[in-house]
CSV table of C-alpha atoms in Angstrom, one decimal:
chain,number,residue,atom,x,y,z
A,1,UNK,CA,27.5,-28.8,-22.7
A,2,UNK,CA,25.9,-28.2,-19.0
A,3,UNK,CA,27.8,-30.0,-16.3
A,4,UNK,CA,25.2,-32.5,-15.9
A,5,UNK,CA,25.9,-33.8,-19.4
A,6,UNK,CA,23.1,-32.1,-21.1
A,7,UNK,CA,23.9,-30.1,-24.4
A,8,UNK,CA,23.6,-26.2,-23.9
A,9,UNK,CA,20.8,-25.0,-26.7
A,10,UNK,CA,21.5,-21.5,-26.7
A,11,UNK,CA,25.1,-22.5,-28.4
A,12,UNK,CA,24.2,-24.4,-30.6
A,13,UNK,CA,24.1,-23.6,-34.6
A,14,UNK,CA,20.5,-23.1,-35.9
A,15,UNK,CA,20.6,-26.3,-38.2
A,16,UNK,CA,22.1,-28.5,-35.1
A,17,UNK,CA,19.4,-26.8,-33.0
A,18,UNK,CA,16.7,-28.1,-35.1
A,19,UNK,CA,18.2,-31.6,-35.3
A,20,UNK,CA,18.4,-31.9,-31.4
A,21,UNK,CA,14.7,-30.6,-31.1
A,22,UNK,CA,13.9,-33.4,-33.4
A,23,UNK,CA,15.4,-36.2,-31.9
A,24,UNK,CA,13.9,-34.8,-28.3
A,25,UNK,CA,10.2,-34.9,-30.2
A,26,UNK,CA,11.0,-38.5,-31.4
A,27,UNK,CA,12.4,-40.0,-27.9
A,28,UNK,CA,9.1,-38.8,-26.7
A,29,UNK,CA,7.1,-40.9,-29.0
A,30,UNK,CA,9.5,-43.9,-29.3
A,31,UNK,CA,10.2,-45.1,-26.0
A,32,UNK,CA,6.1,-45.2,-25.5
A,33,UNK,CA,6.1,-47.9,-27.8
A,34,UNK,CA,5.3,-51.5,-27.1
A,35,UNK,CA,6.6,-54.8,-27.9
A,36,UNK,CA,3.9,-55.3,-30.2
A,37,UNK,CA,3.9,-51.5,-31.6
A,38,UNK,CA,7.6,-52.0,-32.3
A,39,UNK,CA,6.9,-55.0,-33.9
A,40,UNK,CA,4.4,-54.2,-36.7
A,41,UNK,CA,6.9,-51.0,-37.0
A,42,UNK,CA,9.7,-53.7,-38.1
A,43,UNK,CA,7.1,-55.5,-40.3
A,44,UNK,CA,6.2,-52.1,-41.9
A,45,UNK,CA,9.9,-51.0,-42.7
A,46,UNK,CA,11.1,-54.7,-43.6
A,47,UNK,CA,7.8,-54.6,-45.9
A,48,UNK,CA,9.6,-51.2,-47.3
A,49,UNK,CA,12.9,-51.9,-47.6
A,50,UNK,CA,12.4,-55.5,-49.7
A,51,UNK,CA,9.8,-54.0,-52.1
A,52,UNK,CA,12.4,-50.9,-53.2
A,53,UNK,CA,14.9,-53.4,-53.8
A,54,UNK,CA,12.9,-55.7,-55.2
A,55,UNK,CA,11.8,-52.8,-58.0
A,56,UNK,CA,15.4,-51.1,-58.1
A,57,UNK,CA,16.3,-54.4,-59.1
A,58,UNK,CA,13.3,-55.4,-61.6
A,59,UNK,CA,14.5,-51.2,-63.5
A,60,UNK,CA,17.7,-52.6,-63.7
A,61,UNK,CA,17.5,-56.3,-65.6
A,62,UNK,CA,14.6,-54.3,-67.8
A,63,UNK,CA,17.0,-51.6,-68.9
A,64,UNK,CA,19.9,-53.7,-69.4
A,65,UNK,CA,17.7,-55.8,-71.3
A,66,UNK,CA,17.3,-53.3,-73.7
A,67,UNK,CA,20.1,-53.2,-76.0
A,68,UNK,CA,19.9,-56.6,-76.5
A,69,UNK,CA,16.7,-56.3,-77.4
A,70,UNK,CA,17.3,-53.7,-80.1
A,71,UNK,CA,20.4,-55.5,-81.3
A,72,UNK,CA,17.9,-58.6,-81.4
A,73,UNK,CA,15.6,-56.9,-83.9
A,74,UNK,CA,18.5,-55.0,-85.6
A,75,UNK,CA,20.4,-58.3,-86.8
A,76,UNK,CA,18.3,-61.3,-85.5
A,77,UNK,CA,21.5,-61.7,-82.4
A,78,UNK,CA,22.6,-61.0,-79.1
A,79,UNK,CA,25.7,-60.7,-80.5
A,80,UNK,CA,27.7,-57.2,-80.9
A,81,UNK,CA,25.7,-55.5,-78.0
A,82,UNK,CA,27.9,-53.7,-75.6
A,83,UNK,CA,27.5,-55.1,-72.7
A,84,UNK,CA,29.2,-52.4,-70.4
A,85,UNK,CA,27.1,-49.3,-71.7
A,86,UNK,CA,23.9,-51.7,-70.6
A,87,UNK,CA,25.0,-52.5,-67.1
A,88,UNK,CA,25.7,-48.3,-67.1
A,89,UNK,CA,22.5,-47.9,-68.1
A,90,UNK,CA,20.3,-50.5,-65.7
A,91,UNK,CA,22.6,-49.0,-62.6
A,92,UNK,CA,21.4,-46.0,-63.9
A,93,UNK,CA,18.1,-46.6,-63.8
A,94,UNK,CA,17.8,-48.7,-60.6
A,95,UNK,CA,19.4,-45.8,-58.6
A,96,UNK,CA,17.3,-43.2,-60.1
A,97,UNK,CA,14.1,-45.2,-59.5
A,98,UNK,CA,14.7,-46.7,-56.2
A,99,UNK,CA,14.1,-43.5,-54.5
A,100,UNK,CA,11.2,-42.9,-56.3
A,101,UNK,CA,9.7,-46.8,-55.7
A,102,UNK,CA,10.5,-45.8,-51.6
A,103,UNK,CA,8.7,-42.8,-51.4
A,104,UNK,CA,5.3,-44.4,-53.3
A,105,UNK,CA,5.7,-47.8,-51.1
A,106,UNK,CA,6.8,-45.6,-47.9
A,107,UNK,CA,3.3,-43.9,-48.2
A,108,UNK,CA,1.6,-46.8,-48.9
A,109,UNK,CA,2.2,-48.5,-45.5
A,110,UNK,CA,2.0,-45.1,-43.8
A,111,UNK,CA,-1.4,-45.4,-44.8
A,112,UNK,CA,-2.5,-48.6,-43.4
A,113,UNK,CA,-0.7,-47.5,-40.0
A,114,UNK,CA,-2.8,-44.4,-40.1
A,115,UNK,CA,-6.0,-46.7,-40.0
A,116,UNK,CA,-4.1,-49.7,-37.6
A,117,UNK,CA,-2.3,-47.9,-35.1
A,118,UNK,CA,-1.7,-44.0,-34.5
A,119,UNK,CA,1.5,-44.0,-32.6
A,120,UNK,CA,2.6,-46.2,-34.6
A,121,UNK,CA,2.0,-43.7,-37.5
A,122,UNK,CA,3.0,-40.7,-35.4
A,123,UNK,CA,6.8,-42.5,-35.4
A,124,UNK,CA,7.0,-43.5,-39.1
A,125,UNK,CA,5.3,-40.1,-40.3
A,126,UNK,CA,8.4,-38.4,-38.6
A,127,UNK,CA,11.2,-40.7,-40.5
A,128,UNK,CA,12.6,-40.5,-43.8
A,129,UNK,CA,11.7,-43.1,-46.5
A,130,UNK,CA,15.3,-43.6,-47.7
A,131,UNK,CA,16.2,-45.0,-43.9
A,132,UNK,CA,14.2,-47.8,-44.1
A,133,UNK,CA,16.6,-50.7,-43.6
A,134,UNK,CA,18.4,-48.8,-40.8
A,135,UNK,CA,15.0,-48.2,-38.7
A,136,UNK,CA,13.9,-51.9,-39.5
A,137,UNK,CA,16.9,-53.2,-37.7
A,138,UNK,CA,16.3,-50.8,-35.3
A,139,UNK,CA,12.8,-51.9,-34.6
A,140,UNK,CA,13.4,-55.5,-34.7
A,141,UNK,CA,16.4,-55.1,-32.2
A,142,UNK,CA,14.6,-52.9,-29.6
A,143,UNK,CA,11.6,-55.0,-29.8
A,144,UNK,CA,13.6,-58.2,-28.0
A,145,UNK,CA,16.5,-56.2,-26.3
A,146,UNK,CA,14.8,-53.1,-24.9
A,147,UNK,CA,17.9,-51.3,-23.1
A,148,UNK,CA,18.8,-51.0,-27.0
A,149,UNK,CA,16.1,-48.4,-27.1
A,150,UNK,CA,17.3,-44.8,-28.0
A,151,UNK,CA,18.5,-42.8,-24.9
A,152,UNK,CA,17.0,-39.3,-23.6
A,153,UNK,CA,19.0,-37.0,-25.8
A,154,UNK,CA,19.0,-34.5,-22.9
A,155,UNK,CA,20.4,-37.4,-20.4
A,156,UNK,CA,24.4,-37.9,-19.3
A,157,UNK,CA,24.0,-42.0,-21.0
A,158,UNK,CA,23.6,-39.6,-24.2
A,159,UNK,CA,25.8,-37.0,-24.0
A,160,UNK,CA,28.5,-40.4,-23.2
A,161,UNK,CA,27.6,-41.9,-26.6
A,162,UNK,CA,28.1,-38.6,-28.3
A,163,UNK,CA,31.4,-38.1,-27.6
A,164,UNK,CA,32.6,-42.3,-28.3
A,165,UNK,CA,35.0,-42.2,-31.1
A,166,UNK,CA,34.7,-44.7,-34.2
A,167,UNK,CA,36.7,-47.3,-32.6
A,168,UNK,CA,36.1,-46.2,-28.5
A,169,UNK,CA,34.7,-48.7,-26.6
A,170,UNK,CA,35.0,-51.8,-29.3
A,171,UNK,CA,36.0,-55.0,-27.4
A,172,UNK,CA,36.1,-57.6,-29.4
A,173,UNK,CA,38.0,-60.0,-27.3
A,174,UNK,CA,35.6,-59.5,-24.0
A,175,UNK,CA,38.7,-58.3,-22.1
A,176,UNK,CA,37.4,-54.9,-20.7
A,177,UNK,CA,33.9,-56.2,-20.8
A,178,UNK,CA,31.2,-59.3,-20.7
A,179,UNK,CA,31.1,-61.9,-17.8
A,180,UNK,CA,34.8,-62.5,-18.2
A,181,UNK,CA,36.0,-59.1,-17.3
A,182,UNK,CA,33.1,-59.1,-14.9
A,183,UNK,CA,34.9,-61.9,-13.0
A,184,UNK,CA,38.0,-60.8,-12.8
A,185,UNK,CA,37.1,-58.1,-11.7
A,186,UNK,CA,35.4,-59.7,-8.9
A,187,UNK,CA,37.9,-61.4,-8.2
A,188,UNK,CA,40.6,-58.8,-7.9
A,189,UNK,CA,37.7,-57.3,-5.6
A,190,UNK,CA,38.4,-60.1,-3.3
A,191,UNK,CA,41.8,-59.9,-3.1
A,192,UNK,CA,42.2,-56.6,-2.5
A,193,UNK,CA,39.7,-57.1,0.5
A,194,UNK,CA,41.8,-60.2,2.0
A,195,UNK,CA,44.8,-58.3,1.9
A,196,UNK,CA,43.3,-55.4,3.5
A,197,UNK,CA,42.0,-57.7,6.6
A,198,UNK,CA,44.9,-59.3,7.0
A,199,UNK,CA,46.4,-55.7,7.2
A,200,UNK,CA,43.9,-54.9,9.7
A,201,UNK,CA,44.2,-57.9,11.5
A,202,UNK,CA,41.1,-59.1,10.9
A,203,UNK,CA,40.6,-63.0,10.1
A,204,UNK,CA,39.4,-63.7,6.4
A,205,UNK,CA,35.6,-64.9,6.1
A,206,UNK,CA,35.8,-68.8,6.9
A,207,UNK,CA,35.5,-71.6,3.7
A,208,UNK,CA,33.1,-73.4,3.2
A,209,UNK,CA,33.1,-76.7,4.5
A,210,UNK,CA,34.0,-79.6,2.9
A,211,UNK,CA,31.1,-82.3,1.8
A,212,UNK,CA,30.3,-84.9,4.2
A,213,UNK,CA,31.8,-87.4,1.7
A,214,UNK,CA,35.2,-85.8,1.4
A,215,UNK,CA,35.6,-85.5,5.4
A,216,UNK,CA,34.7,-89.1,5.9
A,217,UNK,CA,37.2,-90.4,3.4
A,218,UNK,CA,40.8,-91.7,5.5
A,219,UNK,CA,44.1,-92.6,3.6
A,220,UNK,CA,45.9,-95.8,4.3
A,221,UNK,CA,49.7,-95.3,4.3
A,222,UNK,CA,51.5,-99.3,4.0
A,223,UNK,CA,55.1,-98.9,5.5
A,224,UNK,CA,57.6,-100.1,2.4
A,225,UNK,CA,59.5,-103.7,2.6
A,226,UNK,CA,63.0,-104.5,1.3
A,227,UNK,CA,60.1,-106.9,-1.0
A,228,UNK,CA,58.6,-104.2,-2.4
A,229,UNK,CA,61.5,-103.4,-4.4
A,230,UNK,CA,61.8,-106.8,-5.7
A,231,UNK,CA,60.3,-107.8,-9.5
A,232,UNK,CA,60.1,-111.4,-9.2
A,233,UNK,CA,58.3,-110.7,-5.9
A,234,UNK,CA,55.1,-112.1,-5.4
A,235,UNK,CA,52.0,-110.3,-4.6
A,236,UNK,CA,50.3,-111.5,-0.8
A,237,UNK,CA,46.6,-112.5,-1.8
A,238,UNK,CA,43.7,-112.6,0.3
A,239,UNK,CA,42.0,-115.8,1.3
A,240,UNK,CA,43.5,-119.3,0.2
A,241,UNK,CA,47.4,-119.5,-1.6
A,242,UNK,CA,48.5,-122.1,-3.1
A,243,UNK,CA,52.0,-121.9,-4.2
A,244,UNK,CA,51.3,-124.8,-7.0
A,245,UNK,CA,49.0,-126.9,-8.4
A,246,UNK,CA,50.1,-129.6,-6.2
A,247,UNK,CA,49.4,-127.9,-3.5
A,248,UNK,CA,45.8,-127.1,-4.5
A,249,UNK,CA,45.2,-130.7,-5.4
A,250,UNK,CA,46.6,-131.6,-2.0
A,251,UNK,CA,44.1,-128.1,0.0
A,252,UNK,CA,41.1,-130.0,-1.8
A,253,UNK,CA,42.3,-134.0,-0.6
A,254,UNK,CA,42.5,-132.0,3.1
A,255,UNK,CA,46.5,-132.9,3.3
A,256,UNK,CA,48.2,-130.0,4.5
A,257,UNK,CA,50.8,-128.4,2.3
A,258,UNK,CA,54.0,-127.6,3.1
A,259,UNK,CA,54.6,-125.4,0.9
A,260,UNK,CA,52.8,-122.3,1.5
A,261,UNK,CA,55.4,-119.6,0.5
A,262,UNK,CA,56.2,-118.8,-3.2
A,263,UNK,CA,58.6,-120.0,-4.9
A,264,UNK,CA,61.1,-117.2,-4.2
A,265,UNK,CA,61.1,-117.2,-0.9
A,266,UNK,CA,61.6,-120.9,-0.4
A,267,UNK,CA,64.8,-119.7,-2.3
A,268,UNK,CA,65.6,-117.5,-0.1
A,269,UNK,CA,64.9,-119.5,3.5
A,270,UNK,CA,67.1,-122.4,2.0
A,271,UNK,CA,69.6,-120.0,1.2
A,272,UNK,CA,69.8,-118.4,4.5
A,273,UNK,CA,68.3,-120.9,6.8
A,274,UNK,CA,70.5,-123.7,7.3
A,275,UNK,CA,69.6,-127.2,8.3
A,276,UNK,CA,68.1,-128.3,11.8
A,277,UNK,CA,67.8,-131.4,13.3
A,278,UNK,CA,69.8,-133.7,10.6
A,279,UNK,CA,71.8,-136.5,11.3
A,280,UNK,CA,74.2,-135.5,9.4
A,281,UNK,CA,77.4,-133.7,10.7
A,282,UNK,CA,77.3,-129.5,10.4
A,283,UNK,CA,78.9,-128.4,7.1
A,284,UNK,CA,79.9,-125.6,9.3
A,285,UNK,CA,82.2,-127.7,11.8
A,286,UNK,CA,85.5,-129.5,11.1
A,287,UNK,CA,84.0,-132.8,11.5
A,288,UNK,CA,82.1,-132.1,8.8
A,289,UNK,CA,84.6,-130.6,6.2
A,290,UNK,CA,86.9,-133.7,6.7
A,291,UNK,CA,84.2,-136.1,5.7
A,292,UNK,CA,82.5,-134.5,3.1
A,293,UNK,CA,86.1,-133.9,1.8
A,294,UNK,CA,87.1,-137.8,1.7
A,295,UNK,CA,83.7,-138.5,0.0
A,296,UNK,CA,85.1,-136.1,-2.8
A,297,UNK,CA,88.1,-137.8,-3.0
A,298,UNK,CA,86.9,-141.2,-3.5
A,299,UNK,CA,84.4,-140.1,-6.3
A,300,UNK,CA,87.4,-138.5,-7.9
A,301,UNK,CA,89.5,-141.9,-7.3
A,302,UNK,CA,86.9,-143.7,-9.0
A,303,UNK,CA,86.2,-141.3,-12.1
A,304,UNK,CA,90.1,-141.7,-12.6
A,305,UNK,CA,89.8,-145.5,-12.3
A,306,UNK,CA,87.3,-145.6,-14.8
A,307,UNK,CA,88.9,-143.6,-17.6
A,308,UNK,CA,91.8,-145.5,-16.8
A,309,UNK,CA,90.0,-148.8,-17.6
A,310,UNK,CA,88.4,-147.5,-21.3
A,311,UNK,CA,91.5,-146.2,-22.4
A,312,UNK,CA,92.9,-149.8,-22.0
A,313,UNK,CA,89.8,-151.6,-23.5
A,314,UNK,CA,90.3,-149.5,-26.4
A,315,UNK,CA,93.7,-150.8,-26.8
């Protein structure tokens, strides 16, 4: 093999010789083929392929069918025929007639491409009539997907494919190759050039900017109350509150409710808050504690006095 990939003639064996001037002489002709030339190619071969199986098949149920024919006129039954030795015999027969069914069809549409299209012709006269389902797939592939097409044996693209392996280059997962490897790839591309500006000192190509939408949008942040924590808390509402029904029957007579916190926090204020402005002595003074203390006492006097009094009715 040259260095430029091309394959060396002069040491090559007589027979490969021959096969490489071959497939030079058929490059030549295919890839000069149209869309529509491959197409009627496909048509021709597909037309091939289905009619020798069709007839290797039909040899095979008619010679099977045999012995049971002749066991039929022999005893008046099916029965007693072996069965195995008449499969043999139609397997037999299909593969020794298949061949023979190609060639006769194979030169039957070679003829009608002789009077339809001559390049067309000029292709199919230099194939074989046993390859037929191989160059039908061929021709229907190539004639949507042309970088299928077969290579310039004399390029490097072939002298790559000659020397892939069985199982080289099989990717089944898409890891080495497709659009996913494609974009990791990519993306490992820019990486490596980020880091190497910021080695370099260089600032990185600038984002794109945000939609308008997303820059106009603002965040409220509410500070947290000792409330917040609270479960019987009541949520603050927007617009009238009404901590009752009362009170909403009262908002629509236009009386004034004094009520306007929630429950909870009335709790709370009476809890906390103490009273202003009463007549009444401070609990918290001396005064007070003495006189709510004598109160106590005479209630006590009198609950004593009155048990006193039924126990002695009941006597």
């Amino acid at each position: 093999m040259n260095p430029d990939g091309s394959i060396d003639e002069k040491k090559l064996d007589p027979v490969a010789q021959q096969a490489y001037q071959y497939a030079i002489e058929f490059y030549e002709k295919d890839h000069l083929l149209t869309r529509d030339q491959r197409s009627i190619l496909a048509k021709t071969y597909s037309t091939v392929s289905y009619a020798t199986l069709g007839l290797g098949w039909g040899t095979f149920f008619a010679v099977t069918s045999i012995p049971f024919y002749r066991q039929k006129i022999r005893t008046g039954s099916t029965k007693g025929t072996n069965v195995g030795i008449a499969m043999l015999f139609g397997i037999g027969a299909m593969m020794l007639t298949s061949p023979y069914f190609a060639i006769k069809t194979y030169n039957w549409q070679l003829e009608k491409l002789r009077q339809k299209d001559n390049a067309c012709y000029e292709v199919a006269s230099m194939l074989k009539p046993g390859e037929t389902t191989k160059w039908m797939l061929y021709y229907q592939l190539t004639m949507d997907s042309p970088e299928h097409i077969m290579k310039d044996p004399r390029s490097k693209a072939a002298a790559e494919l000659r020397t892939k392996t069985l199982y080289s280059g099989r990717d089944p997962m898409g890891l080495y190759s497709g659009p996913r490897a494609e974009m990791s790839k990519r993306r490992r591309e820019l990486e490596l050039e980020k880091r190497q500006q910021q080695q370099q000192g260089v600032a990185p190509p600038a984002q794109p900017s945000e939609p308008a939408e997303t820059q106009d949008e603002t965040y409220e942040f509410k500070s947290v109350t000792p409330t917040d924590d609270d479960p019987f808390a009541e949520p603050a509402q927007e617009g009238k509150k009404w901590s009752s029904a009362w009170d909403r029957v009262r908002e629509e007579n236009g009386t004034q409710s004094s009520q306007s916190a929630s429950s909870w926090d009335r709790l709370r204020s009476q809890s906390t808050i103490p009273n202003i402005g009463s007549s009444s002595p401070s609990a918290s003074t001396p005064e007070g504690n003495s006189a709510s203390q004598s109160d106590f006492d005479k209630l006590l006097d009198q609950e004593r006095h009155q048990s006193d009094e039924l126990e002695n009715s009941k006597w």
